[in-house]
Short mmCIF file of C-alpha atoms and ligand atoms in Angstrom, two decimals:
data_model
loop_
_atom_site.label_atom_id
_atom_site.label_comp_id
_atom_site.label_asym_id
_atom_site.label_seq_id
_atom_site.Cartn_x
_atom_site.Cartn_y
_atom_site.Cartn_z
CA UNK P 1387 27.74 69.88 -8.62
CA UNK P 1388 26.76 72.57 -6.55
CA UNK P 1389 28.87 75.37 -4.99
CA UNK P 1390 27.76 77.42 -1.41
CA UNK P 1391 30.52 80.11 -1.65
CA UNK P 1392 30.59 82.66 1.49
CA UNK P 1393 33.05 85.72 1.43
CA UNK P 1394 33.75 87.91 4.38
CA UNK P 1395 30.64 87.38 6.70
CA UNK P 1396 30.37 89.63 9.68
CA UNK P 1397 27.91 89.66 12.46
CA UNK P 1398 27.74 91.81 15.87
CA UNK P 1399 24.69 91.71 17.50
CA UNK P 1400 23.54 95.02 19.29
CA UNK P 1401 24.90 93.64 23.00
CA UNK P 1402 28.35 93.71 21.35
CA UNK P 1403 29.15 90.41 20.83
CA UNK P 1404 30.84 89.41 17.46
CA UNK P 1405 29.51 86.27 16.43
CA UNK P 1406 31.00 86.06 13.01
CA UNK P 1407 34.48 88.33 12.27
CA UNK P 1408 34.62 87.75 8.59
CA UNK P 1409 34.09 84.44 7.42
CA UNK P 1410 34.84 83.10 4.34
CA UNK P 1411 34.24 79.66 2.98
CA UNK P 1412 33.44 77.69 0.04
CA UNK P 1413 31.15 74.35 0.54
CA UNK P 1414 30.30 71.71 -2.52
CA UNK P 1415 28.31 68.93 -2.49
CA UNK P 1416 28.12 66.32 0.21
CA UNK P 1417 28.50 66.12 3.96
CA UNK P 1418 30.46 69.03 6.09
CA UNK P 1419 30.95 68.85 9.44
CA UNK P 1420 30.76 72.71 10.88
CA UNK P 1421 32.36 72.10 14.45
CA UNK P 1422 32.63 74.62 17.26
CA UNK P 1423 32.21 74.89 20.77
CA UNK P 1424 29.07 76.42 22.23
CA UNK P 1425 28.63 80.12 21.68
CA UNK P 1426 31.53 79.56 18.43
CA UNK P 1427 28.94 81.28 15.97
CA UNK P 1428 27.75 78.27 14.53
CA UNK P 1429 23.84 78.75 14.10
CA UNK P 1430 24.90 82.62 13.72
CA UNK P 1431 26.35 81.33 10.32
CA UNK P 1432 23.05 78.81 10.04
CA UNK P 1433 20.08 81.22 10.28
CA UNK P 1434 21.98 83.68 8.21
CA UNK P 1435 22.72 80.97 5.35
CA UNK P 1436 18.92 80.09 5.93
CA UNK P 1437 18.29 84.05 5.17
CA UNK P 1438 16.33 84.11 8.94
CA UNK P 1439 18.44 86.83 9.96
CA UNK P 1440 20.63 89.42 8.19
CA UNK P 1441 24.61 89.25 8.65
CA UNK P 1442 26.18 93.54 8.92
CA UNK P 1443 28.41 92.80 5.39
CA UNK P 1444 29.49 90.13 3.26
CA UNK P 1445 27.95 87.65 0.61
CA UNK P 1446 27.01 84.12 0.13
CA UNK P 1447 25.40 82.41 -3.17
CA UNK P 1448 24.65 79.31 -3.71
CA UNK P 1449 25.44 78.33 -7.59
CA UNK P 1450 23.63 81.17 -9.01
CA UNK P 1451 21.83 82.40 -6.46
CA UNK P 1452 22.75 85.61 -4.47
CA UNK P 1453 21.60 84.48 -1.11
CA UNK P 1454 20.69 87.90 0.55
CA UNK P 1455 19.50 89.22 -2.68
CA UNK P 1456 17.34 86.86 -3.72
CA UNK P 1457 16.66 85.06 -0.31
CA UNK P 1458 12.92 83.40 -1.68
CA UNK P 1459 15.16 81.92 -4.22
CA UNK P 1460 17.06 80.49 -1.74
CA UNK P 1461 13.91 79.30 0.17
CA UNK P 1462 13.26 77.37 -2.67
CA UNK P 1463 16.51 75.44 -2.44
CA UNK P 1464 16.55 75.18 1.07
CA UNK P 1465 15.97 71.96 3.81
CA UNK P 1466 16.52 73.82 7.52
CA UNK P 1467 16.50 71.50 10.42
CA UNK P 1468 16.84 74.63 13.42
CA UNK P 1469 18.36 73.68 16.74
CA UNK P 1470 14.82 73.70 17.99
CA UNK P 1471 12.58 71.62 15.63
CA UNK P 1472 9.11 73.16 16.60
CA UNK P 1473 6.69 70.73 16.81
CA UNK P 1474 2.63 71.30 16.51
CA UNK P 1475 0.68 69.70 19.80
CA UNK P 1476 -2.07 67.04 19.13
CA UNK P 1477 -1.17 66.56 15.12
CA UNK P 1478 -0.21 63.51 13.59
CA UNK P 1479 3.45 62.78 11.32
CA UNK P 1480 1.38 63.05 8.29
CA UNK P 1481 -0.62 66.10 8.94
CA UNK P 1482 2.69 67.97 10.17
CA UNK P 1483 4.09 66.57 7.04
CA UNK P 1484 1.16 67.36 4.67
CA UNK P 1485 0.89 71.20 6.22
CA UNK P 1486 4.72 72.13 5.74
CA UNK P 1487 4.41 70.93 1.84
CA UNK P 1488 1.63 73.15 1.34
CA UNK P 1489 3.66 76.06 3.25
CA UNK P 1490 6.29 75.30 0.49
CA UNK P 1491 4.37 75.50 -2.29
CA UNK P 1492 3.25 71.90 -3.00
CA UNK P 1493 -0.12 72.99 -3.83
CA UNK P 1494 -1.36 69.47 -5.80
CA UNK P 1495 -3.21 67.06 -3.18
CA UNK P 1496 -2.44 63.87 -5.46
CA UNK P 1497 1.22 65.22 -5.46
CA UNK P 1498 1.18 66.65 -1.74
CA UNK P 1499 0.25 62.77 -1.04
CA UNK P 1500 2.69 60.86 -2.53
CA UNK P 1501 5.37 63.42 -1.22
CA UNK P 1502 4.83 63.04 2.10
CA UNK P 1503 3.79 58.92 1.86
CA UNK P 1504 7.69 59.23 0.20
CA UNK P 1505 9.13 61.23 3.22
CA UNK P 1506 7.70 59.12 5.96
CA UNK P 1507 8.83 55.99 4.35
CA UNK P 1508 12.62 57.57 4.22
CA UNK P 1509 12.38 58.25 7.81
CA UNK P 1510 11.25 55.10 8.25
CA UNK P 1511 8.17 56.43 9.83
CA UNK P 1512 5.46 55.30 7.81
CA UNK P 1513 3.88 52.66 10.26
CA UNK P 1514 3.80 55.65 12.96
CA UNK P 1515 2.35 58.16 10.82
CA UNK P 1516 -1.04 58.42 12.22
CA UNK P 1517 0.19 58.87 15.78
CA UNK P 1518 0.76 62.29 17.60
CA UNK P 1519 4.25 64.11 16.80
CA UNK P 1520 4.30 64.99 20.48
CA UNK P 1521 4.75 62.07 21.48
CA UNK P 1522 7.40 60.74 19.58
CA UNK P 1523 11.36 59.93 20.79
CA UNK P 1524 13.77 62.57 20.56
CA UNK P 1525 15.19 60.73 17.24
CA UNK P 1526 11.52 60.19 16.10
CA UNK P 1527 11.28 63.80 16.32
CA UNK P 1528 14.66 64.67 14.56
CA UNK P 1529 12.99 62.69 11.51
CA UNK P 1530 10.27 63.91 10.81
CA UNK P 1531 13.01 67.21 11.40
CA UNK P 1532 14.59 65.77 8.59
CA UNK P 1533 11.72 64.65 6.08
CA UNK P 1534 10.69 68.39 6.17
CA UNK P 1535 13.75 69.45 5.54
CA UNK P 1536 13.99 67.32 2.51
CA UNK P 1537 10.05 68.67 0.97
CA UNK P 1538 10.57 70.02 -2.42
CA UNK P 1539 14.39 68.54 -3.26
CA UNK P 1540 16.56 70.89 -1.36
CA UNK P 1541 20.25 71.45 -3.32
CA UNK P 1542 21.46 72.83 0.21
CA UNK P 1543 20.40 71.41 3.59
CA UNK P 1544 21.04 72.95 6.96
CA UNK P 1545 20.94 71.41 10.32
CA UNK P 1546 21.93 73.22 13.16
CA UNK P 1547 22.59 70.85 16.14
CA UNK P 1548 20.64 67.61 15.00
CA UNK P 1549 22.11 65.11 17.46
CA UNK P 1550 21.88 66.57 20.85
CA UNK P 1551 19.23 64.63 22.96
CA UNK P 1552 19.43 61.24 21.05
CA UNK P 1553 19.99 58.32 22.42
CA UNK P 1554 23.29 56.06 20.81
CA UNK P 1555 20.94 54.16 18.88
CA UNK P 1556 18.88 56.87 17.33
CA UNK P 1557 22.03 58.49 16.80
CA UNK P 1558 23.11 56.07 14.52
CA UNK P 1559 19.82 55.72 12.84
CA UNK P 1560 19.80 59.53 12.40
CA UNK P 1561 23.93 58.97 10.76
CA UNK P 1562 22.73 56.50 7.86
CA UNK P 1563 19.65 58.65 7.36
CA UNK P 1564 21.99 61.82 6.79
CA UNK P 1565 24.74 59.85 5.27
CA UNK P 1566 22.19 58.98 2.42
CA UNK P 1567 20.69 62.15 1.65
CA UNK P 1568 23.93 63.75 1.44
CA UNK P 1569 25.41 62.15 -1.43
CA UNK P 1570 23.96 64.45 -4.14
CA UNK P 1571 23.59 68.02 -2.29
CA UNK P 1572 25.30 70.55 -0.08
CA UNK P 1573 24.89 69.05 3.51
CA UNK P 1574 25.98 71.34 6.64
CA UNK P 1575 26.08 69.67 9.69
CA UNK P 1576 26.35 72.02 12.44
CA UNK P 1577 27.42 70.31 15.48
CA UNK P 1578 29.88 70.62 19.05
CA UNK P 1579 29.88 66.62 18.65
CA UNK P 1580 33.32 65.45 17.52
CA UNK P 1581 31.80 61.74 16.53
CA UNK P 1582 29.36 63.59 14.56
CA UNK P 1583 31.71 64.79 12.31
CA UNK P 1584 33.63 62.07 12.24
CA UNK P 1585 31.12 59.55 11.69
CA UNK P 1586 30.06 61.92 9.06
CA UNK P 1587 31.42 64.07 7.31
CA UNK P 1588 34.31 64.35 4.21
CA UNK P 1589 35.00 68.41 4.74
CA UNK P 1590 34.86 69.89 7.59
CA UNK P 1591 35.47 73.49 9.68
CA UNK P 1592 36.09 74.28 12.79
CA UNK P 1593 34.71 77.98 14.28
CA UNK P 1594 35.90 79.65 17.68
CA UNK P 1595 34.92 83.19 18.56
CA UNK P 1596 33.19 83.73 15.16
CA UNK P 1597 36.23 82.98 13.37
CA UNK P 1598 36.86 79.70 10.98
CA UNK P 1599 40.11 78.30 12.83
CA UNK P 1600 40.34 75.00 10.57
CA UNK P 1601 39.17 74.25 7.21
CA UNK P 1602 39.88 70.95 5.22
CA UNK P 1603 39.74 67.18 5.71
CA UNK P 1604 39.36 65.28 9.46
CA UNK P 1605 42.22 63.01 7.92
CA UNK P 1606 44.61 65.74 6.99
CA UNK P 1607 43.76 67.70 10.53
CA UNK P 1608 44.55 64.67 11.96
CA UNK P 1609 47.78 64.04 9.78
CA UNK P 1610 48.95 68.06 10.48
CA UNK P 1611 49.28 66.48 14.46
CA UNK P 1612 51.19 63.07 14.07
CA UNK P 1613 53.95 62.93 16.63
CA UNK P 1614 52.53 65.69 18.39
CA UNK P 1615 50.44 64.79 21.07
CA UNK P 1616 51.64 62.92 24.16
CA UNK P 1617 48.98 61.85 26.87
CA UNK P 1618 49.30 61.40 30.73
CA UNK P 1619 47.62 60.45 34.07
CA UNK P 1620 48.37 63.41 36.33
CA UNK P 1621 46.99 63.78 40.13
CA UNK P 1622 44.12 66.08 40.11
CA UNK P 1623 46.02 68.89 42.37
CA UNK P 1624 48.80 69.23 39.81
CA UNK P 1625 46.58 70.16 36.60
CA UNK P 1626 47.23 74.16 37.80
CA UNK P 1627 51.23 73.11 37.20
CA UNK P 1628 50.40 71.25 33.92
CA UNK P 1629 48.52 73.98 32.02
CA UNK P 1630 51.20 76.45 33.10
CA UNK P 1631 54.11 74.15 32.04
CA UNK P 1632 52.57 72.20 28.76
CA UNK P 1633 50.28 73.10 25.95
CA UNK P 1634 47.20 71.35 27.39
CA UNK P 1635 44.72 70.70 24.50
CA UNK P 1636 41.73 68.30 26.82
CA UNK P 1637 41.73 67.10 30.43
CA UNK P 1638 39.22 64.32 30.71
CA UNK P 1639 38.37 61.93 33.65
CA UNK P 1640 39.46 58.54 32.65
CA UNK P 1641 38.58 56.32 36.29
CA UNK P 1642 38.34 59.33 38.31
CA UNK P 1643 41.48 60.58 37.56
CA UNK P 1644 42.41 63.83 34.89
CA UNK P 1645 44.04 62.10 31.74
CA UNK P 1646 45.78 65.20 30.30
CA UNK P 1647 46.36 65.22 26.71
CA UNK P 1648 49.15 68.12 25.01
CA UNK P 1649 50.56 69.35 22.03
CA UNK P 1650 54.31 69.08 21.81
CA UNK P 1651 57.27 69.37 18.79
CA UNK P 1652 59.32 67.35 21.41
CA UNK P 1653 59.03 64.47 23.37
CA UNK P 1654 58.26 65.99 26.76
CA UNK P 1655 59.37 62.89 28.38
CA UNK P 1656 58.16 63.41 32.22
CA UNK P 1657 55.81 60.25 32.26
CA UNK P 1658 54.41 61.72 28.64
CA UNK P 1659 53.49 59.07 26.24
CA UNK P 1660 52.79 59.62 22.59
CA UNK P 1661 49.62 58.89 21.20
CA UNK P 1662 47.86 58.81 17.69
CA UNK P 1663 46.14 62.36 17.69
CA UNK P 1664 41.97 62.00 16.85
CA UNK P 1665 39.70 64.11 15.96
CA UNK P 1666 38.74 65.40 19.17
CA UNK P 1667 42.57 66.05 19.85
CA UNK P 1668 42.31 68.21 16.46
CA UNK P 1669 39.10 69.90 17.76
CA UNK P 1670 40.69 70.80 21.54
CA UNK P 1671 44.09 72.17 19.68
CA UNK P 1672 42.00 74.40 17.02
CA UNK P 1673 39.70 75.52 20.35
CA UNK P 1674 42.13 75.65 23.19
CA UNK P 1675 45.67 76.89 21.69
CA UNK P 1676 45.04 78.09 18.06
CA UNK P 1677 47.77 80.66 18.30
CA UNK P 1678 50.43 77.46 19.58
CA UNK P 1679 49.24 75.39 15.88
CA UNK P 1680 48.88 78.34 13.20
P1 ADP R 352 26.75 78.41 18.52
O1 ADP R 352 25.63 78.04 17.60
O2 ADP R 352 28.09 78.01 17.98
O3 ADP R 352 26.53 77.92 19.92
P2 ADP R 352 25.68 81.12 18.38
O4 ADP R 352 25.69 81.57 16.97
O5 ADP R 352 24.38 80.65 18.95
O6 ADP R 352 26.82 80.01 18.58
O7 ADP R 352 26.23 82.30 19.31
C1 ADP R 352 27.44 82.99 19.03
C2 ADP R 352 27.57 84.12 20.02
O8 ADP R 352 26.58 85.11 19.77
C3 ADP R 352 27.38 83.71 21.47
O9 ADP R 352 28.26 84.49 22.26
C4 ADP R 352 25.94 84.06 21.76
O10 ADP R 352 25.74 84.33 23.12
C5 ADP R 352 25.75 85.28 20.91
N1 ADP R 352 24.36 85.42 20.40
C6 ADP R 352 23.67 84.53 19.65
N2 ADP R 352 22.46 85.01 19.33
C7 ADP R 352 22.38 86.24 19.86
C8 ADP R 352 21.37 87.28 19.87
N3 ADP R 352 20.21 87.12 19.24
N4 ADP R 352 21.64 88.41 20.55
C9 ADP R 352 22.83 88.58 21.18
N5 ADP R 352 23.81 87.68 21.22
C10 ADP R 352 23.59 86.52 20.57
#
């Protein structure tokens, strides 16, 4: 079992802004969903957990490791798939593969081979792995993303963002692939895609403004909100009157017209109709009107 424990994490960068206000958080193995609007902090928390920049105070360790202490011990336990997956011009799967082993150390060319021959099969891109990286799918590209990530058996595997740009299909390919390798590690799925996490992960958080606003199951989240939300078709010129009258959590086109979903202790009754709160009801509430649900 392995244990990602991080105590009181702050970040300001030098414009001012706050991107983590003293997080603290404790991660074992398998999938968790990190959830957060843009701007919440997420990759913030991501490249300092991947010891890529330095946070102003706090710790992290992972088992025994003391993260910033010892950060190329970390490195060594470490699969990071960054928002933006770099990816060489004119070079094939295998020789993209091949180079970032030898970066981490797998030095043996017998061993080096049979890694990567490993990887690419995993990905399930074996059959393209003489053809050009560039000019692979979005979700061809988050692959081989994820079969570097997994050179040298990572215990704790980052990635920041991973689904934004694929298509449904490679989406779901992508799932299964990340659904597998997270059975025996630390995964951390960063991610401002509700189905992500829900698709996904066991544990989860949810981050707004650099803080951690949530932190448990999607199921009990979801549980915490039974009875609570009440939905509604409302003309688009009285959403001003809605907000100011009713804990509004989402307001989504459903045909053209603003479906309104809220957060109430009472049946508001007013046309309201109570629903069976989701995920994304959970994620809007944390987001939208934290101070309403703590
Ligand atoms: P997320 O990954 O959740 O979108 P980020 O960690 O990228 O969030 O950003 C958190 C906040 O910090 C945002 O307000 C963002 O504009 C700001 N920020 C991120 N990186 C920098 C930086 N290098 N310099 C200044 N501000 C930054």
């Amino acid at each position: 079992m392995h244990k990602l424990t991080i105590n009181n994490l702050t970040k300001t960068y030098p414009n001012g802004v706050k991107a983590l206000d003293n997080i603290s958080i404790e991660i074992t193995n398998g999938m968790f969903g990190l959830l957060g609007p843009n701007g919440a902090g997420k990759s913030s928390l991501m490249r300092t957990l991947a010891t890529l920049q330095e946070a102003d105070s706090g710790t992290a360790t992972l088992n025994d490791i003391d993260i910033f202490k010892q950060p190329n011990e970390l490195r060594k336990v470490l699969g990071y798939l960054p928002q933006e997956f770099g990816v060489y011009p004119r070079i094939t799967a295998e020789q993209l593969l091949d180079h970032l082993a030898i970066l981490k150390g797998v030095t043996n060319t017998k061993e080096r081979k049979e890694l990567v021959n490993y990887l690419l099969d995993k990905v399930n891109l074996y059959e393209k792995r003489n053809k050009s990286v560039k000019g692979f799918s979005g979700g061809m590209k988050q692959r081989v993303g994820i079969a570097q990530a997994l050179i040298g058996n990572p215990k704790l595997i980052i990635v920041d963002e991973p689904t934004a740009g694929l298509d449904p299909g490679e989406r779901n390919r992508f799932y299964n692939l990340l659904a597998e390798v997270g059975q025996e590690v630390i995964v951390i799925l960063s991610t401002h895609i509700v189905d992500d996490v829900r698709e996904l992960c066991t544990k989860m958080a949810i981050m707004n403004l650099g803080n951690i606003v949530y932190q448990g199951t999607p199921q009990n989240a979801i549980d915490d909100l039974n009875g609570k939300i009440y939905q509604k078709m409302v003309p688009r010129e009285a959403l001003q009157n809605y907000a100011d009258n009713y804990a509004v959590i989402s307001n989504k086109m459903v045909g053209g017209q603003p479906l309104i979903h809220i957060y109430s202790d009472v049946h508001p009754n007013e046309g309201f109709e109570p629903i069976a709160p989701n995920l994304e009801d959970v994620f809007f509430s944390k987001i939208n009107i934290k101070n309403v649900l703590v």
